[in-house]
Amino acid sequence: MTRFNTQLVHGLPIDDNITGAVNPPIYNSSTYAFESVDAMPRYDYARSGNPTREFLERQIAQLEHGTRGFAFASGLAAIHAVLSVFSAGDRIVVGRNIYGGTYSLFNEFFSRWGLTVEAADTHDPEALRAAVAGDRENGISPAQAVYFETITNPLLDVNDVREISSIAHEYGALSIVDNTFVTPYLQQPLDLGADVVIHSATKYLAGHSEVNAGLVVVSRDDLAEKVYFAQNRLGGVLAPVECDAVRRGIQTLALRMDRQQENAAAVARYLLAHPLVKVVHYPGLPGHDVTGLSSAEALAAKGLKGGGGVLSFEVIPGVDPSVILDNLNVFRLAVSLGAVESLAELPCRMTHFELPREERLKVGITDELIRLSIGIEDKSDLIEDLGQALDKAYGAFISTHAEADVLGQLSAGVFA
């Protein structure tokens, strides 16, 4: 059996041709010829199956140690397909801090079709257990699923997949995990008890900001049948050229993530020491999630091999985060994450604008929060770029508070 890094490069052959091509072909065909009327061909119509897509689907299932994989036209299309297996009246418990697009899908789309959504603190086992259990005396049946992110977006809290899945299973609920931020390189949630793993493959798996894609991997054949039905009937499949782009990205996943994590740790340490920064959120920092443990110990305690390449930080009140973002040169002001180039964004105005402000503030997404997706550039260039942008923000801060003893008040913690 091959090891993970070899699986990234080679995947699993699907025995589709005898040309000896090193790379699997891109099959741009919408339909396939039958040998006869009575034939049951492996492929008949591209929505139902395509050799290029099958290669990618088999590869992600192999990497996530799942029964079967599925490729979709975007991360949200993948989530949509998974949620479509539930029925009106079913109740889903959702981690209270999730991506804005997922929040919208739950609360503005599926709620219209009778799916009940309840937010819960996935870091509080008893609160989660109570939410999943429901309250039969008051007509609230146990939940059918728990949906959460391995590392939350954008506050980078680490969820314990094993613990959450165990609680879900106590009540017969599915454990559905968005594993986008860490990929199977850093964690394989199915091995920890999850039933379904979802990826926005647009991010780390493809890795080059050139394709939208979503992937799903399931642990059981019965779930595979349901997700395939949704994939085939709803039709949100990933096209062959895009499948190949994700496959090529996967080949260098480990190399990219190693550099991204190294850079992210360096940037996080720099920001942690900066006087204009109030707090830094990054799982690779000692004590980020479990006080008293080293970063490696804290992550390993929750089944992770690394902290990934995304971090966020809050500037002190009075400092305008838009001044920082508008003056970055190496970082690009853009949503998304996981690509070779570094990106910066303001969650309250960009990735999480769908959340009402009061909801954002409840989960800690303040107006001063900046999210960074760290790429593979030289880490010194990234730090220098942030430094000059922070200098400009400090200049604007001084100008705004020209009459105050700014340095003295900063020292006294007035603006902290």
Coordinates of C-alpha atoms in Angstrom, one line a residue:
M1 CA 0.0 0.0 0.0
T2 CA 1.4 3.4 -0.9
R3 CA 1.8 6.2 1.6
F4 CA 0.1 9.6 1.6
N5 CA 2.6 11.7 -0.3
T6 CA 2.7 9.0 -3.1
Q7 CA -1.1 8.9 -3.2
L8 CA -1.1 12.7 -3.8
V9 CA 1.0 12.3 -6.9
H10 CA -0.4 9.1 -8.4
G11 CA -4.0 8.6 -7.2
L12 CA -5.7 5.4 -8.2
P13 CA -5.8 4.2 -11.8
I14 CA -9.2 3.8 -13.4
D15 CA -8.1 1.7 -16.3
D16 CA -9.7 3.9 -18.9
N17 CA -7.1 3.8 -21.7
I18 CA -4.0 1.9 -23.0
T19 CA -2.0 4.9 -24.3
G20 CA 0.5 4.8 -21.4
A21 CA -0.2 8.5 -20.7
V22 CA 1.4 9.6 -17.4
N23 CA -1.4 11.9 -16.6
P24 CA -5.1 10.8 -16.8
P25 CA -6.8 12.2 -19.9
I26 CA -9.4 15.0 -19.9
Y27 CA -12.5 13.5 -21.3
N28 CA -14.5 16.5 -22.8
S29 CA -17.5 14.4 -23.8
S30 CA -21.1 14.9 -22.7
T31 CA -22.2 11.5 -23.9
Y32 CA -20.8 8.0 -24.5
A33 CA -21.8 5.4 -27.2
F34 CA -23.5 2.2 -26.2
E35 CA -22.2 -1.0 -27.7
S36 CA -25.8 -2.2 -28.0
V37 CA -29.3 -1.3 -26.8
D38 CA -29.0 -3.9 -24.1
A39 CA -25.6 -2.8 -22.9
M40 CA -25.0 -1.3 -19.4
P41 CA -22.0 0.9 -20.1
R42 CA -19.7 2.2 -17.3
Y43 CA -20.3 5.7 -18.6
D44 CA -23.4 6.9 -20.5
Y45 CA -23.9 10.6 -19.8
A46 CA -21.4 13.1 -18.3
R47 CA -23.6 14.2 -15.4
S48 CA -23.8 10.5 -14.3
G49 CA -20.2 9.8 -14.6
N50 CA -17.0 10.9 -16.4
P51 CA -13.5 9.2 -16.3
T52 CA -11.7 12.4 -15.4
R53 CA -14.1 13.1 -12.6
E54 CA -13.9 9.5 -11.4
F55 CA -10.2 9.7 -11.1
L56 CA -10.5 12.7 -8.8
E57 CA -13.3 11.2 -6.8
R58 CA -11.4 8.0 -6.2
Q59 CA -8.3 9.9 -5.2
I60 CA -10.0 12.1 -2.6
A61 CA -11.8 9.0 -1.2
Q62 CA -8.4 7.3 -0.9
L63 CA -6.8 10.4 0.8
E64 CA -9.7 10.7 3.3
H65 CA -9.9 7.0 3.9
G66 CA -13.6 7.0 2.8
T67 CA -15.9 4.6 0.9
R68 CA -16.6 7.0 -2.0
G69 CA -15.9 10.5 -3.2
F70 CA -17.9 13.0 -5.2
A71 CA -16.8 16.1 -7.1
F72 CA -19.0 19.2 -7.4
A73 CA -18.9 22.6 -9.2
S74 CA -18.2 24.5 -5.9
G75 CA -17.8 24.0 -2.2
L76 CA -21.4 25.3 -1.7
A77 CA -22.7 22.9 -4.3
A78 CA -21.1 20.1 -2.3
I79 CA -22.7 21.2 0.9
H80 CA -26.0 21.6 -0.9
A81 CA -25.9 18.0 -2.1
V82 CA -25.1 16.7 1.3
L83 CA -27.9 18.7 3.0
S84 CA -30.3 17.6 0.3
V85 CA -30.3 14.0 1.7
F86 CA -32.3 15.3 4.7
S87 CA -36.1 15.8 4.8
A88 CA -38.4 18.6 5.8
G89 CA -38.7 18.6 9.6
D90 CA -35.2 17.2 10.2
R91 CA -33.1 19.1 12.7
I92 CA -29.4 19.9 12.1
V93 CA -27.2 21.1 14.9
V94 CA -24.6 23.5 13.4
G95 CA -21.4 24.9 14.9
R96 CA -22.0 28.5 15.9
N97 CA -19.0 29.8 13.9
I98 CA -19.2 28.8 10.2
Y99 CA -18.4 30.3 6.9
G100 CA -20.9 33.0 5.8
G101 CA -21.9 31.2 2.6
T102 CA -22.7 28.1 4.6
Y103 CA -24.7 30.2 7.2
S104 CA -26.7 31.6 4.3
L105 CA -27.3 28.2 2.8
F106 CA -28.7 26.9 6.1
N107 CA -30.7 29.9 7.1
E108 CA -31.8 31.5 3.9
F109 CA -32.3 28.4 1.7
F110 CA -32.8 25.1 3.5
S111 CA -34.9 26.7 6.2
R112 CA -37.4 27.5 3.5
W113 CA -37.8 23.8 2.8
G114 CA -38.5 22.8 6.3
L115 CA -35.0 22.0 7.6
T116 CA -34.6 23.1 11.2
V117 CA -31.2 24.6 12.1
E118 CA -29.9 25.0 15.6
A119 CA -26.6 26.6 16.4
A120 CA -24.5 25.2 19.3
D121 CA -21.1 25.7 20.9
T122 CA -19.2 22.7 19.6
H123 CA -16.5 23.4 22.2
D124 CA -18.9 22.7 25.1
P125 CA -19.7 19.0 25.1
E126 CA -22.6 19.3 27.5
A127 CA -24.2 22.2 25.5
L128 CA -23.7 20.2 22.3
R129 CA -25.1 17.1 23.8
A130 CA -28.2 18.9 24.9
A131 CA -28.7 20.5 21.5
V132 CA -28.3 17.1 19.7
A133 CA -30.6 15.3 22.2
G134 CA -33.4 17.7 21.8
D135 CA -36.4 17.8 24.2
R136 CA -39.0 15.1 23.5
E137 CA -41.3 16.4 26.2
N138 CA -41.6 19.6 24.3
G139 CA -41.8 18.0 20.9
I140 CA -38.1 18.4 19.9
S141 CA -36.7 15.1 18.6
P142 CA -33.0 14.3 18.5
A143 CA -31.0 16.0 15.7
Q144 CA -30.3 14.1 12.5
A145 CA -26.8 15.6 12.0
V146 CA -24.2 17.8 13.5
Y147 CA -22.4 20.1 11.0
F148 CA -19.1 21.8 11.9
E149 CA -15.8 23.0 10.6
T150 CA -12.5 21.3 11.6
I151 CA -11.0 24.8 12.2
T152 CA -13.6 27.5 12.3
N153 CA -13.7 30.4 9.9
P154 CA -12.4 33.1 10.6
L155 CA -11.5 32.7 14.3
L156 CA -9.5 29.5 13.9
D157 CA -10.9 27.6 16.8
V158 CA -10.1 23.9 16.6
N159 CA -13.0 21.5 16.9
D160 CA -12.5 18.0 18.4
V161 CA -13.8 15.8 15.6
R162 CA -13.6 12.6 17.7
E163 CA -15.6 14.1 20.6
I164 CA -18.2 15.8 18.5
S165 CA -18.8 12.7 16.3
S166 CA -19.1 10.6 19.4
I167 CA -21.8 12.9 20.8
A168 CA -23.6 12.9 17.5
H169 CA -23.6 9.1 17.3
E170 CA -25.0 8.8 20.9
Y171 CA -28.3 10.0 19.4
G172 CA -28.1 8.4 16.0
A173 CA -27.0 11.7 14.3
L174 CA -24.5 12.0 11.4
S175 CA -21.3 13.9 11.9
I176 CA -20.6 16.2 8.9
V177 CA -17.2 17.9 8.8
D178 CA -16.0 20.7 6.6
N179 CA -12.3 19.9 6.4
T180 CA -11.3 22.7 4.0
F181 CA -8.9 24.5 6.3
V182 CA -6.7 21.5 7.0
T183 CA -7.2 19.0 4.1
P184 CA -6.5 15.3 4.6
Y185 CA -2.8 16.2 4.8
L186 CA -3.3 17.4 8.4
Q187 CA -6.4 15.4 9.4
Q188 CA -8.6 12.6 8.2
P189 CA -11.9 13.1 10.0
L190 CA -13.4 9.8 9.0
D191 CA -10.7 8.0 11.0
L192 CA -11.9 10.1 14.0
G193 CA -15.5 9.0 13.7
A194 CA -17.0 11.5 11.2
D195 CA -19.5 10.2 8.6
V196 CA -19.2 12.8 5.9
V197 CA -16.2 15.1 4.9
I198 CA -16.7 18.2 2.8
H199 CA -14.0 20.3 1.0
S200 CA -14.1 23.5 -0.8
A201 CA -11.5 22.2 -3.2
T202 CA -11.2 25.7 -4.6
K203 CA -8.9 26.3 -1.6
Y204 CA -5.9 24.2 -0.6
L205 CA -6.6 21.1 -2.7
A206 CA -6.6 23.0 -6.0
G207 CA -4.3 25.6 -4.5
H208 CA -3.9 28.2 -7.4
S209 CA -7.0 30.4 -7.4
E210 CA -8.0 29.2 -10.8
V211 CA -10.9 26.8 -10.2
N212 CA -14.1 26.5 -8.2
A213 CA -14.7 23.0 -6.9
G214 CA -16.2 21.0 -4.0
L215 CA -15.5 17.5 -2.9
V216 CA -17.4 15.1 -0.6
V217 CA -16.3 11.8 0.9
V218 CA -18.5 9.5 2.9
S219 CA -17.8 6.6 5.2
R220 CA -20.6 4.2 4.2
D221 CA -22.2 2.8 1.1
D222 CA -25.7 3.9 2.1
L223 CA -24.5 7.5 2.4
A224 CA -22.7 7.1 -0.9
E225 CA -26.0 6.2 -2.6
K226 CA -27.8 9.2 -1.2
V227 CA -25.0 11.7 -2.2
Y228 CA -24.7 10.2 -5.6
F229 CA -28.4 10.5 -6.2
A230 CA -28.2 14.2 -5.2
Q231 CA -25.1 14.7 -7.5
N232 CA -26.8 13.0 -10.4
R233 CA -30.3 14.5 -10.0
L234 CA -29.3 18.1 -9.0
G235 CA -26.5 18.0 -11.6
G236 CA -23.9 20.3 -9.9
V237 CA -21.0 18.2 -11.1
L238 CA -17.5 19.4 -11.6
A239 CA -16.5 19.6 -15.3
P240 CA -13.6 17.5 -16.6
V241 CA -11.1 20.4 -17.1
E242 CA -11.7 21.6 -13.6
C243 CA -11.4 18.1 -12.3
D244 CA -8.0 17.9 -13.8
A245 CA -7.0 21.2 -12.3
V246 CA -7.9 20.0 -8.9
R247 CA -6.0 16.7 -9.5
R248 CA -2.9 18.7 -10.5
G249 CA -3.2 20.9 -7.4
I250 CA -3.4 17.9 -5.1
Q251 CA -0.1 16.6 -6.4
T252 CA 1.8 19.5 -4.7
L253 CA -0.5 19.8 -1.6
A254 CA 2.0 18.6 1.0
L255 CA 4.8 20.8 -0.4
R256 CA 2.6 23.9 -0.4
M257 CA 1.1 23.3 3.0
D258 CA 4.4 22.8 4.6
R259 CA 5.6 26.2 3.3
Q260 CA 2.3 27.9 4.1
Q261 CA 2.3 26.7 7.7
E262 CA 5.9 27.8 8.2
N263 CA 5.1 31.2 6.8
A264 CA 1.8 31.4 8.9
A265 CA 3.6 30.7 12.1
A266 CA 6.2 33.4 11.4
V267 CA 3.5 36.0 10.5
A268 CA 1.5 35.1 13.6
R269 CA 4.5 35.5 15.9
Y270 CA 5.3 38.9 14.3
L271 CA 1.7 40.1 14.7
L272 CA 1.6 38.8 18.3
A273 CA 4.3 41.2 19.2
H274 CA 3.0 44.3 17.3
P275 CA 1.6 47.1 19.5
L276 CA -1.4 47.8 17.2
V277 CA -2.5 44.1 17.4
K278 CA -5.0 43.2 20.1
V279 CA -5.2 39.5 19.6
V280 CA -4.0 36.8 17.1
H281 CA -6.0 33.7 16.2
Y282 CA -3.9 30.9 14.9
P283 CA -3.9 27.2 16.0
G284 CA -0.1 27.1 15.6
L285 CA 0.5 29.4 18.5
P286 CA 1.3 27.8 21.9
G287 CA -1.8 27.8 24.1
H288 CA -4.1 29.0 21.3
D289 CA -6.7 26.4 22.0
V290 CA -5.5 24.4 25.0
T291 CA -3.8 26.5 27.7
G292 CA -0.5 25.1 29.0
L293 CA 0.3 22.9 26.0
S294 CA 2.7 23.5 23.2
S295 CA 1.1 24.2 19.8
A296 CA 2.0 20.7 18.5
E297 CA 0.5 19.1 21.7
A298 CA -2.6 21.2 21.5
L299 CA -3.2 20.3 17.9
A300 CA -2.4 16.6 18.4
A301 CA -4.9 16.4 21.2
K302 CA -7.6 17.1 18.7
G303 CA -6.2 14.9 15.9
L304 CA -4.4 17.5 13.9
K305 CA -0.9 17.4 12.5
G306 CA -0.6 21.2 11.9
G307 CA -2.4 24.5 12.2
G308 CA -2.8 25.3 8.5
G309 CA -2.1 28.5 6.6
V310 CA -4.9 30.8 7.7
L311 CA -4.8 33.2 10.6
S312 CA -6.8 36.2 11.8
F313 CA -6.0 39.2 14.0
E314 CA -7.8 42.1 15.6
V315 CA -6.3 45.6 15.7
I316 CA -6.9 47.7 18.8
P317 CA -10.0 50.0 18.8
G318 CA -9.4 53.2 17.0
V319 CA -7.1 51.7 14.4
D320 CA -8.9 51.4 11.0
P321 CA -8.4 47.9 9.6
S322 CA -9.3 49.1 6.1
V323 CA -6.2 51.3 6.1
I324 CA -4.1 48.2 6.6
L325 CA -5.9 46.3 3.9
D326 CA -5.8 49.1 1.4
N327 CA -2.1 49.5 1.7
L328 CA -0.9 46.0 1.3
N329 CA 1.3 45.3 -1.7
V330 CA 2.3 41.6 -1.6
F331 CA -0.9 40.4 0.0
R332 CA -3.9 40.7 -2.4
L333 CA -7.1 42.1 -1.0
A334 CA -9.4 39.2 -1.9
V335 CA -11.7 36.6 -0.5
S336 CA -10.9 32.8 -0.5
L337 CA -7.8 31.1 0.9
G338 CA -5.4 28.2 0.5
A339 CA -3.7 29.4 -2.7
V340 CA 0.0 29.9 -3.4
E341 CA -0.4 33.7 -3.1
S342 CA -1.2 35.4 0.1
L343 CA -4.6 37.0 0.5
A344 CA -6.1 39.4 3.1
E345 CA -9.7 40.3 3.8
L346 CA -12.1 42.0 6.2
P347 CA -14.6 39.3 7.3
C348 CA -17.3 41.7 8.5
R349 CA -17.5 43.3 5.0
M350 CA -16.4 40.4 2.8
T351 CA -16.5 36.6 3.6
H352 CA -19.1 37.0 6.5
F353 CA -21.2 39.8 5.3
E354 CA -24.2 37.4 5.1
L355 CA -24.3 37.3 9.0
P356 CA -26.2 40.1 10.6
R357 CA -23.8 42.2 12.7
E358 CA -25.4 41.1 16.0
E359 CA -24.8 37.5 15.0
R360 CA -21.2 38.2 14.0
L361 CA -20.4 39.9 17.3
K362 CA -22.0 37.1 19.3
V363 CA -19.4 34.6 17.8
G364 CA -16.5 37.1 18.1
I365 CA -16.2 38.4 14.5
T366 CA -15.6 42.0 15.3
D367 CA -15.3 45.0 12.9
E368 CA -11.6 45.1 13.6
L369 CA -10.9 41.5 12.6
I370 CA -8.6 40.9 9.6
R371 CA -8.2 37.4 8.1
L372 CA -5.0 36.4 6.3
S373 CA -4.5 33.4 4.0
I374 CA -0.7 32.8 3.9
G375 CA 0.9 31.7 0.6
I376 CA 4.3 30.3 -0.3
E377 CA 6.1 33.7 -0.8
D378 CA 9.2 34.6 1.2
K379 CA 8.0 35.1 4.8
S380 CA 10.2 38.1 5.2
D381 CA 8.4 39.8 2.3
L382 CA 5.0 39.0 3.9
I383 CA 6.1 40.4 7.3
E384 CA 7.6 43.6 5.7
D385 CA 4.4 44.1 3.8
L386 CA 2.3 43.9 6.9
G387 CA 4.7 46.1 8.7
Q388 CA 4.5 49.0 6.3
A389 CA 0.7 48.7 6.1
L390 CA 0.5 48.8 9.9
D391 CA 2.8 51.8 9.9
K392 CA 0.3 53.6 7.7
A393 CA -2.5 52.6 9.9
Y394 CA -0.5 54.0 12.9
G395 CA 0.0 57.2 11.0
A396 CA -3.7 57.5 10.5
F397 CA -4.3 56.6 14.1
I398 CA -1.9 59.4 15.3
S399 CA -3.6 61.9 13.0
T400 CA -7.0 61.0 14.3
H401 CA -5.8 61.3 17.9
A402 CA -3.5 64.2 17.3
E403 CA -4.4 66.0 20.5
A404 CA -4.1 63.0 22.8
D405 CA -1.0 61.6 24.5
V406 CA -1.3 58.5 22.2
L407 CA 1.8 56.7 23.2
G408 CA 1.1 57.3 26.9
Q409 CA -2.4 56.1 26.5
L410 CA -1.3 53.1 24.5
S411 CA 1.1 52.2 27.3
A412 CA -1.7 52.5 29.8
G413 CA -4.0 50.3 27.8
V414 CA -6.6 53.0 27.1
F415 CA -7.0 51.8 23.5
A416 CA -6.5 48.1 24.3

